[in-house]
PDB file of C-alpha atoms in Angstrom:
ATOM      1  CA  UNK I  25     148.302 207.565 -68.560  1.00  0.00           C
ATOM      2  CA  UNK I  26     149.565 209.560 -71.677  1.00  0.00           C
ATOM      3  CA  UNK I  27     152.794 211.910 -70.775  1.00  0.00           C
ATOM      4  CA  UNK I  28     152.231 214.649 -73.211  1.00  0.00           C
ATOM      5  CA  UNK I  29     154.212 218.177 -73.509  1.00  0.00           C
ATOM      6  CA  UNK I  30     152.867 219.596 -70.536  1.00  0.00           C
ATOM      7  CA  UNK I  31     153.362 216.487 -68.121  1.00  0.00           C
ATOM      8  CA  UNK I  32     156.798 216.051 -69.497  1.00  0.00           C
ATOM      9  CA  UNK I  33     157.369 219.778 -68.081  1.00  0.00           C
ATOM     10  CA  UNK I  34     155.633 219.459 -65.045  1.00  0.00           C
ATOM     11  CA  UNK I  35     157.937 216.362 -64.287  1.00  0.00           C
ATOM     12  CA  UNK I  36     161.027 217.801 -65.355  1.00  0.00           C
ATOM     13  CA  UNK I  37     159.907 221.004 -62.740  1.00  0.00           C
ATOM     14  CA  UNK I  38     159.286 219.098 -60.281  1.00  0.00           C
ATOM     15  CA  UNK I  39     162.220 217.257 -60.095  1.00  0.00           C
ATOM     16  CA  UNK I  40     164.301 220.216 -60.472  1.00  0.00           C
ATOM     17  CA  UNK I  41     162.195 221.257 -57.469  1.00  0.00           C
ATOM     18  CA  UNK I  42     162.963 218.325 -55.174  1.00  0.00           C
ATOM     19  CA  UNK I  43     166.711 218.997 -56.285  1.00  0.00           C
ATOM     20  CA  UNK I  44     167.218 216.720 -58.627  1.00  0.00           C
ATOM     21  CA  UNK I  45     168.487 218.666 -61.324  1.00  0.00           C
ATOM     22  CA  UNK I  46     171.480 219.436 -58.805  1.00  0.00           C
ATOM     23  CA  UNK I  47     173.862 218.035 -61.136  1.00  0.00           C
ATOM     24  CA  UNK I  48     173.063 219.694 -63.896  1.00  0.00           C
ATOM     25  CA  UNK I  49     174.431 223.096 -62.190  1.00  0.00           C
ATOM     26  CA  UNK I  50     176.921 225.175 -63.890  1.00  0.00           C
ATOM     27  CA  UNK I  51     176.177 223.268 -67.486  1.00  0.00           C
ATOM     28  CA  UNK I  52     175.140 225.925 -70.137  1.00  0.00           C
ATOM     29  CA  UNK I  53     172.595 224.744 -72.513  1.00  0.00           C
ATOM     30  CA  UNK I  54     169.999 225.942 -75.300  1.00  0.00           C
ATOM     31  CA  UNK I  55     166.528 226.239 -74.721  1.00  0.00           C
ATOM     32  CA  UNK I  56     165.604 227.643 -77.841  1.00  0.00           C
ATOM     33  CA  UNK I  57     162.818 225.050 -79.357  1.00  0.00           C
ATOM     34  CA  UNK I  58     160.473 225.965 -75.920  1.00  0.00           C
ATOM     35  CA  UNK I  59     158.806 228.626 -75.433  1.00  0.00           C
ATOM     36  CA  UNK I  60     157.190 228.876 -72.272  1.00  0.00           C
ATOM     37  CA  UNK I  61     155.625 231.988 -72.935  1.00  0.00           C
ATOM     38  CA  UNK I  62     153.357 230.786 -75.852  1.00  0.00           C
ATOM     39  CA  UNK I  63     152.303 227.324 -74.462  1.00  0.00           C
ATOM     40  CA  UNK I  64     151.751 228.674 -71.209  1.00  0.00           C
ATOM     41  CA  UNK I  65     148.062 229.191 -71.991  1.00  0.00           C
ATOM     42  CA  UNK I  66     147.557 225.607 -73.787  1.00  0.00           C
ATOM     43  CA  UNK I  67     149.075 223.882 -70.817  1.00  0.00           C
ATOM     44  CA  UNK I  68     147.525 225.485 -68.270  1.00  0.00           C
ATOM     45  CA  UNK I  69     143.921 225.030 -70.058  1.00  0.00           C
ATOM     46  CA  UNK I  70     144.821 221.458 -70.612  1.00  0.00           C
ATOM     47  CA  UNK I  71     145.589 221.159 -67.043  1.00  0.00           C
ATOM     48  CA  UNK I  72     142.268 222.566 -66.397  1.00  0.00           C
ATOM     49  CA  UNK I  73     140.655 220.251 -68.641  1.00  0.00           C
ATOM     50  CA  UNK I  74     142.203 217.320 -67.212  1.00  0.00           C
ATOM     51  CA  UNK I  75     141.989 218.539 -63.430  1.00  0.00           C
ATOM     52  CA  UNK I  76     138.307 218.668 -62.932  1.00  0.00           C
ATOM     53  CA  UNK I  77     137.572 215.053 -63.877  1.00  0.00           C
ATOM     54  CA  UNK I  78     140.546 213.923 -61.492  1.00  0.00           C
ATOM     55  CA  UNK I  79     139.053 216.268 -59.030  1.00  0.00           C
ATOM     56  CA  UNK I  80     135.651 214.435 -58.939  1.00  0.00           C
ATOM     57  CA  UNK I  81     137.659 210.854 -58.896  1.00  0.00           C
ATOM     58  CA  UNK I  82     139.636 212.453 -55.566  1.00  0.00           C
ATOM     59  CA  UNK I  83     138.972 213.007 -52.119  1.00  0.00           C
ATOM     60  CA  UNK I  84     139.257 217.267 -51.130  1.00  0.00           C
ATOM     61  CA  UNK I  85     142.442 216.345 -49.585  1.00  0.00           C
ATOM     62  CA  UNK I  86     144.329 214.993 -52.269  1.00  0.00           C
ATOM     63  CA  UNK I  87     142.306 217.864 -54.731  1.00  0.00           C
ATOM     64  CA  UNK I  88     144.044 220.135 -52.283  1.00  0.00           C
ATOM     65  CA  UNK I  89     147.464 219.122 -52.720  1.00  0.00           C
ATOM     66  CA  UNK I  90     147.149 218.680 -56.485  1.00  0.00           C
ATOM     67  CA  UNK I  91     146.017 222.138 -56.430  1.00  0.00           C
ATOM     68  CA  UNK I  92     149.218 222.886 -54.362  1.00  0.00           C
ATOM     69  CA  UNK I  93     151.537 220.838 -56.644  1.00  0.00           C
ATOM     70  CA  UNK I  94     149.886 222.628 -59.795  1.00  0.00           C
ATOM     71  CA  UNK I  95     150.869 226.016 -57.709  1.00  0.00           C
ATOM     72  CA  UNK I  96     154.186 224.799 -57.306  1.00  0.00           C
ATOM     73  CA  UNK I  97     155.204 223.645 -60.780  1.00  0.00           C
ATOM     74  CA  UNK I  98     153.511 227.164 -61.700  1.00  0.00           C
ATOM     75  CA  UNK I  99     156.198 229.009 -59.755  1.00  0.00           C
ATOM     76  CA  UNK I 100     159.013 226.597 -60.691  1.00  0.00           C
ATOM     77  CA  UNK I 101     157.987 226.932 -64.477  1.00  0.00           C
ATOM     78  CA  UNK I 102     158.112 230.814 -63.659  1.00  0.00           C
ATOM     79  CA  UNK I 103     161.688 230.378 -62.470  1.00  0.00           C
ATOM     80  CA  UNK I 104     162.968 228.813 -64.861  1.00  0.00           C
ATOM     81  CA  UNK I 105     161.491 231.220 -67.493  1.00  0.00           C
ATOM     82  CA  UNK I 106     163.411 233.817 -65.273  1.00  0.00           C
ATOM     83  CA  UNK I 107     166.618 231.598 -65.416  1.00  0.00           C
ATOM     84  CA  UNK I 108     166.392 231.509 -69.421  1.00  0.00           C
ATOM     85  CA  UNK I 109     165.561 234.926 -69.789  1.00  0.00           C
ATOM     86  CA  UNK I 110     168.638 235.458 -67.638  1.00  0.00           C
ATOM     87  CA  UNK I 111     170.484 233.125 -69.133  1.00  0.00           C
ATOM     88  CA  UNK I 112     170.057 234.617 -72.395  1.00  0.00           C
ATOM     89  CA  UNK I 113     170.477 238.166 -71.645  1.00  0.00           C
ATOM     90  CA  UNK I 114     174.024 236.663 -70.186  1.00  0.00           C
ATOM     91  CA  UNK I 115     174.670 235.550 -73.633  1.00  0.00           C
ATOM     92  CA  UNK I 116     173.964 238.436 -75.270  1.00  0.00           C
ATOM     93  CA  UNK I 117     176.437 240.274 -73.175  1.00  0.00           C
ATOM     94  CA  UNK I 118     178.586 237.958 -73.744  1.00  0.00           C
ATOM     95  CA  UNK I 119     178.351 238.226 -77.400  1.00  0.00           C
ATOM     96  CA  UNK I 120     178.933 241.619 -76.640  1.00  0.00           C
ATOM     97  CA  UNK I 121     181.396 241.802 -74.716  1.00  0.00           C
ATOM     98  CA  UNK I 122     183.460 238.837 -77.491  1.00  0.00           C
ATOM     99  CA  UNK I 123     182.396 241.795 -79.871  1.00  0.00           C
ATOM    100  CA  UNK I 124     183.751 245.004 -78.185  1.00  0.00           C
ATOM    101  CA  UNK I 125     187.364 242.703 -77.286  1.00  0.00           C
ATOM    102  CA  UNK I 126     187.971 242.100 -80.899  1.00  0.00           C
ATOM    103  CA  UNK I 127     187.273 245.603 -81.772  1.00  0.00           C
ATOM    104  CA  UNK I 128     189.446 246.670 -79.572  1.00  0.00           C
ATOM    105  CA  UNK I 129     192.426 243.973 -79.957  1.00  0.00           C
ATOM    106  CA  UNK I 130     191.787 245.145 -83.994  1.00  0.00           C
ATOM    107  CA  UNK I 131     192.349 248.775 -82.657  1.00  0.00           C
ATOM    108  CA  UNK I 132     195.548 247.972 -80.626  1.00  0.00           C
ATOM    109  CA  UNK I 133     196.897 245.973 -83.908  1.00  0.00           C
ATOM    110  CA  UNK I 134     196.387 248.117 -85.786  1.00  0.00           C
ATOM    111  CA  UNK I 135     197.680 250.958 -83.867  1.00  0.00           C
ATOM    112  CA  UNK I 136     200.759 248.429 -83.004  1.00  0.00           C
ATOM    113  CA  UNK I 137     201.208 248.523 -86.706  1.00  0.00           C
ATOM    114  CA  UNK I 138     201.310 252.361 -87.404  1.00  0.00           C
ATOM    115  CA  UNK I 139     203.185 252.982 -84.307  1.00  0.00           C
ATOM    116  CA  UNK I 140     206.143 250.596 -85.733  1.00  0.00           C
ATOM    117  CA  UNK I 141     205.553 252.074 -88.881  1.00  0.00           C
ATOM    118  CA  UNK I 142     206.255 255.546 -87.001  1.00  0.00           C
ATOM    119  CA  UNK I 143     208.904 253.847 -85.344  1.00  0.00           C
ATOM    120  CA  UNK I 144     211.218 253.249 -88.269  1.00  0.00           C
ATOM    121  CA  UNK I 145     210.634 256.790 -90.000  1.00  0.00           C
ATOM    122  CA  UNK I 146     212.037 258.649 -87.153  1.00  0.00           C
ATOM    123  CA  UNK I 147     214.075 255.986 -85.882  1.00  0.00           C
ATOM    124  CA  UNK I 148     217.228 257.631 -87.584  1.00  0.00           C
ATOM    125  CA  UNK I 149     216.513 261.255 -86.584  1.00  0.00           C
ATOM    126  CA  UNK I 150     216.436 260.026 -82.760  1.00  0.00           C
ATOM    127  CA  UNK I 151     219.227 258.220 -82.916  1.00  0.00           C
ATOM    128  CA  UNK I 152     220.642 261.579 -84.450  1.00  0.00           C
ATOM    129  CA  UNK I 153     219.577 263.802 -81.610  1.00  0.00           C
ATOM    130  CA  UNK I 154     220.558 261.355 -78.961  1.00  0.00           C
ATOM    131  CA  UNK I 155     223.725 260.618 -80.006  1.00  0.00           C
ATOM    132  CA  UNK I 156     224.368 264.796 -80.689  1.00  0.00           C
ATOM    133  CA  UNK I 157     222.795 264.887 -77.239  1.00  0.00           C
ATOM    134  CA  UNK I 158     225.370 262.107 -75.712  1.00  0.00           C
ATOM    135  CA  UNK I 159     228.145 263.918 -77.640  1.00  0.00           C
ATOM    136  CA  UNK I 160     227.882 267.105 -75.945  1.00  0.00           C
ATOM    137  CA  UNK I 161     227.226 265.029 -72.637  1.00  0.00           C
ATOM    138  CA  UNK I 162     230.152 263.715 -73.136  1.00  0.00           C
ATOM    139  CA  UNK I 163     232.253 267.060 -74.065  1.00  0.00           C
ATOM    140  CA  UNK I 164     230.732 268.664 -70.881  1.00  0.00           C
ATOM    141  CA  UNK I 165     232.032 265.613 -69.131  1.00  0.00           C
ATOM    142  CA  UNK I 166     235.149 265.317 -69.704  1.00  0.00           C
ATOM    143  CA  UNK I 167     235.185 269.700 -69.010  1.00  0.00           C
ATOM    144  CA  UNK I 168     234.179 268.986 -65.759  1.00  0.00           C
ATOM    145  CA  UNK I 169     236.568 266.182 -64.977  1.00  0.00           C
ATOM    146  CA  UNK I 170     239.388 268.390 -65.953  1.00  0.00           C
ATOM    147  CA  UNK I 171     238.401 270.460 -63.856  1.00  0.00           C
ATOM    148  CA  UNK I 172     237.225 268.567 -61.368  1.00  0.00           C
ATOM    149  CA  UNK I 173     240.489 267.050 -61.752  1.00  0.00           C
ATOM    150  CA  UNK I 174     242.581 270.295 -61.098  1.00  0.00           C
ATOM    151  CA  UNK I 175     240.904 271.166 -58.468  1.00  0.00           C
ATOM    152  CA  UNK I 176     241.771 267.962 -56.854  1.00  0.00           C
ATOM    153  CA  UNK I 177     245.376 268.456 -57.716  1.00  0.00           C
ATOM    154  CA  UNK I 178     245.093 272.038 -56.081  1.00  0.00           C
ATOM    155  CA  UNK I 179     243.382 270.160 -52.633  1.00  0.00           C
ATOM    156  CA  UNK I 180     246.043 267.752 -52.801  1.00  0.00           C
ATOM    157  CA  UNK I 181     248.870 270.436 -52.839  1.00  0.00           C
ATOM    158  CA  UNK I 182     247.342 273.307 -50.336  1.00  0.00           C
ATOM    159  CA  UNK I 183     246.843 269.779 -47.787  1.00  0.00           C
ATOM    160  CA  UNK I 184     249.892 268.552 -48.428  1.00  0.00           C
ATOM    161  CA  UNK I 185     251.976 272.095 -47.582  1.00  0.00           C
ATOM    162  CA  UNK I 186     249.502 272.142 -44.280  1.00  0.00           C
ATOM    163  CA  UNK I 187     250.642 268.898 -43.356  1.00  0.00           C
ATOM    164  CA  UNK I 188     254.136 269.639 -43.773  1.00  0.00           C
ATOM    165  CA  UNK I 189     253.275 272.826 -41.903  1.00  0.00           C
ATOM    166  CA  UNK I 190     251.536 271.078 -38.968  1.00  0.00           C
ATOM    167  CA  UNK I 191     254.650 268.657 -38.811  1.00  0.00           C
ATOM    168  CA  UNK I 192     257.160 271.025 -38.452  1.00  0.00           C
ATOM    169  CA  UNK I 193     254.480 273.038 -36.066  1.00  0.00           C
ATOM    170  CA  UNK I 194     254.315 269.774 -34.208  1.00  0.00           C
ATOM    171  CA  UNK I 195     258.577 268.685 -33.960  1.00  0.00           C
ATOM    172  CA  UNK I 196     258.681 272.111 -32.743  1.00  0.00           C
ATOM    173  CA  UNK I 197     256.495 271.818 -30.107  1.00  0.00           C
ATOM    174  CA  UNK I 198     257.417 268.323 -29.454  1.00  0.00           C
ATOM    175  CA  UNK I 199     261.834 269.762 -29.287  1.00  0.00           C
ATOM    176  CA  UNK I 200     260.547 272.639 -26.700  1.00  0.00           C
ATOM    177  CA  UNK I 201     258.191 270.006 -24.789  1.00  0.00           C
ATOM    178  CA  UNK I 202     261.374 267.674 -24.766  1.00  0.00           C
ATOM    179  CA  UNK I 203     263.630 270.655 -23.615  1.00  0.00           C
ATOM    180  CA  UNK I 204     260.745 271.356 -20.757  1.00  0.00           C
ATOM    181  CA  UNK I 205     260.564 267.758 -19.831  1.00  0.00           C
ATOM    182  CA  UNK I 206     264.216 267.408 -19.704  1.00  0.00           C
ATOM    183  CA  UNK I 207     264.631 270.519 -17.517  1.00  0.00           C
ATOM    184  CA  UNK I 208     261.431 269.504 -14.901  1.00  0.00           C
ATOM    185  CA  UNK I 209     262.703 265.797 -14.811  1.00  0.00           C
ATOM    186  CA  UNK I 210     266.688 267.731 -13.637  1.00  0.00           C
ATOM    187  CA  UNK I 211     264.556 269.840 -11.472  1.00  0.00           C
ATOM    188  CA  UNK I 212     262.980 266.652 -10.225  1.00  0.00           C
ATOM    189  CA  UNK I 213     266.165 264.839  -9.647  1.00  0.00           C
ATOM    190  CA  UNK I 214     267.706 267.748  -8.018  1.00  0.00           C
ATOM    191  CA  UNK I 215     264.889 267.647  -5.958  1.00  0.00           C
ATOM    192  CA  UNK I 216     264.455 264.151  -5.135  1.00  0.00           C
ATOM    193  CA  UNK I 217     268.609 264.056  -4.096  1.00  0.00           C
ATOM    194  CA  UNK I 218     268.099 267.082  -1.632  1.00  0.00           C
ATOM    195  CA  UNK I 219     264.980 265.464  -0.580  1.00  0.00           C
ATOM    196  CA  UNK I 220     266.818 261.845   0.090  1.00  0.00           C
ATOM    197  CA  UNK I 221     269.651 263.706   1.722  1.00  0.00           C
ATOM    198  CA  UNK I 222     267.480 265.703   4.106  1.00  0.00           C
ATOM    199  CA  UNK I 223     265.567 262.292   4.994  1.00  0.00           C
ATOM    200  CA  UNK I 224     269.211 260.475   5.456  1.00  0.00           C
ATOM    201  CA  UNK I 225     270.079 263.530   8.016  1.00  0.00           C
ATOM    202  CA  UNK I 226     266.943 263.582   9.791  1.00  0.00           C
ATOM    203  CA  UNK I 227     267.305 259.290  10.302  1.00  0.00           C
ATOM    204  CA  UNK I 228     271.069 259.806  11.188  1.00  0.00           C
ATOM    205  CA  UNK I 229     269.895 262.586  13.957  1.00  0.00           C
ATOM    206  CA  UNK I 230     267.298 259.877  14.765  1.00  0.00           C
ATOM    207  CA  UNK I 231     269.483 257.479  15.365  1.00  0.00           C
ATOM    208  CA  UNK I 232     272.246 258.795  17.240  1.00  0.00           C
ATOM    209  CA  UNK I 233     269.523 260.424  19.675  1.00  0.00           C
ATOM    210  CA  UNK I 234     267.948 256.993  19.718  1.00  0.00           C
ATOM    211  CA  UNK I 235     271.760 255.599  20.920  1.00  0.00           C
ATOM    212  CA  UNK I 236     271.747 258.762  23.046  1.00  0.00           C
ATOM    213  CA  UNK I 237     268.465 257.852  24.647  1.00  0.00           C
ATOM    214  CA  UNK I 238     269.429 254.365  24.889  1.00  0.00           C
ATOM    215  CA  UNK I 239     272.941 255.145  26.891  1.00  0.00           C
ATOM    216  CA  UNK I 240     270.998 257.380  29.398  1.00  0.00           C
ATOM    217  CA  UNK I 241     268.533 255.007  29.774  1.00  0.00           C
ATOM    218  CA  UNK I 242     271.074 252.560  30.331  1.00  0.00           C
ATOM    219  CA  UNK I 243     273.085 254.878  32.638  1.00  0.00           C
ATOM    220  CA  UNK I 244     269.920 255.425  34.833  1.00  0.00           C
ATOM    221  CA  UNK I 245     269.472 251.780  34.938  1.00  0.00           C
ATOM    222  CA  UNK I 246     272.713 251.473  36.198  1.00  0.00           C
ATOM    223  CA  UNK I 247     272.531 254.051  38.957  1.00  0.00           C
ATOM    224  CA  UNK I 248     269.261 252.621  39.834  1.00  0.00           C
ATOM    225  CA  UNK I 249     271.305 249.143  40.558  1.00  0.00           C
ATOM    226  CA  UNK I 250     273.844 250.644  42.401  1.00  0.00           C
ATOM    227  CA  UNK I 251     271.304 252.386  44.227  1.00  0.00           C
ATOM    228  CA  UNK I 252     269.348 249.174  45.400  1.00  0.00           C
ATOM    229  CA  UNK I 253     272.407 247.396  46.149  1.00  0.00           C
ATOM    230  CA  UNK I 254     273.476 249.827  48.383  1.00  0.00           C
ATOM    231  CA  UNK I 255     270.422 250.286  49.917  1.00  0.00           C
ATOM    232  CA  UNK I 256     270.345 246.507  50.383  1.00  0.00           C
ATOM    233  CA  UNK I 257     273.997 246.303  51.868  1.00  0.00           C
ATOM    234  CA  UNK I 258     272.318 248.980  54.500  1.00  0.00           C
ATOM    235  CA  UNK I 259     269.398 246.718  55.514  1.00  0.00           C
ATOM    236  CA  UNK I 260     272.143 243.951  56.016  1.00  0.00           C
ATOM    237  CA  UNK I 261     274.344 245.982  58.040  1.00  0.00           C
ATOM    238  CA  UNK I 262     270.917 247.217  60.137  1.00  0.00           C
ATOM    239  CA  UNK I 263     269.994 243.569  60.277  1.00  0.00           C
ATOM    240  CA  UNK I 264     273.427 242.228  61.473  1.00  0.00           C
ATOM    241  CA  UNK I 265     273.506 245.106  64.166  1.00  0.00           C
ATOM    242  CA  UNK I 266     270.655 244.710  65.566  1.00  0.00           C
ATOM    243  CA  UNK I 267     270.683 240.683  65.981  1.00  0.00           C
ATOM    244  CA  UNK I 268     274.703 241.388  67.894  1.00  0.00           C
ATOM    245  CA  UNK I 269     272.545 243.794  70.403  1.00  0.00           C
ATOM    246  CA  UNK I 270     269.704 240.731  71.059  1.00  0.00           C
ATOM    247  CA  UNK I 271     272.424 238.033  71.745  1.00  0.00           C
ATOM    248  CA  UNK I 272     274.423 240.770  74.150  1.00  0.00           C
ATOM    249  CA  UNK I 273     271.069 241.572  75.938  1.00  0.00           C
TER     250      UNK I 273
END
């Protein structure tokens, strides 16, 4: 069997088909010596030339799948013309895009380069103004410090005399509080001594009419004993009087 163009293609597509070509993935390459477009009519009337007399040698079966492999490498041939035509089309935006990011890193040089160039001519004249400008900053500054100053000074002073003020204020209130304190604790005292000496006259009262409670208690208990003892020396005498008139009788 002679592999010519066309069955060289019709392998390579149908091993990409099967997934072969896998590993091949991601790798760019050039495709620019085939050109599908223009040998897609030779090949496909070669096929047709060689396809009949195979068909006549094969059963309808295997004429059938030929026909379906021939189908197959069609559409696979079809995708990759899509995938180059792709493939290209990315390239040319690529090229175009390479183009437009030189054009426009010459354009930011360049504009690098006049905008130093800018730079040093008025390089002085701003650091003129700004240091004018930081001058009178600096003037208006120190102004306001001074004054800011003074009026600190004048804070310091009028808070000052109030503190003195409130101090005094506050030793006079604290003398006549003292003097107030001093006369309520006397008061208190006084108090407290004519309180302790009515509580030691009520206990003396208490006690001597507890000891005056106690002696007529004691008094009563004593008539009460003389009173039983003579009432018992009566129920002895009965007694004794009354046994002499048994024995006589």
């Amino acid at each position: 069997m002679v592999l010519n163009s066309v069955g060289f293609l019709n392998f390579v597509c149908r091993d990409f088909s099967q997934g072969k070509g896998k590993s091949t993935i991601g790798t760019r390459f050039s495709c620019g010596d085939l050109d599908l477009s223009e040998s897609e009519g030779s090949e496909d009337e070669a096929y047709l030339k060689v396809e009949p007399h195979l068909l006549h040698k094969k059963s309808p079966e295997e004429g059938n799948l030929s026909e379906f492999d021939r189908k197959h490498e069609l559409k696979v041939k079809e995708e990759i013309r899509c995938r180059l035509s792709s493939l290209d089309t990315s390239q040319r935006f690529e090229n175009e895009w390479s183009s437009a990011v030189f054009r426009l890193e010459k354009y930011i040089q360049v504009r690098q380069e006049t905008d130093r160039r800018l730079d040093k001519q008025y390089q002085r004249k701003i650091a003129q103004v700004m240091d004018s400008h930081l001058s009178a900053i600096q003037r208006d500054h120190e102004q306001r410090s001074q004054i800011e100053e003074r009026r600190i000074r004048d804070d310091v002073a009028a808070e000052e005399a109030k503190r003195k003020e409130r101090a005094l204020l506050a030793e006079m209130v604290g003398q006549e509080k003292a003097k107030a304190e001093i006369g309520f604790a006397r008061q208190r005292a006084a108090e407290l001594a004519e309180e302790a000496q009515k509580a030691a006259l009520e206990a003396a009262l208490k006690e001597s009419k507890e000891a005056a409670e106690k002696e007529a208690a004691k008094a009563r208990a004593t008539e009460a004993a003389h009173k039983r003892m003579a009432e018992q020396i009566e129920v002895q005498r009965c007694e004794s009087s009354c046994c002499r008139q048994c024995v006589k009788s």
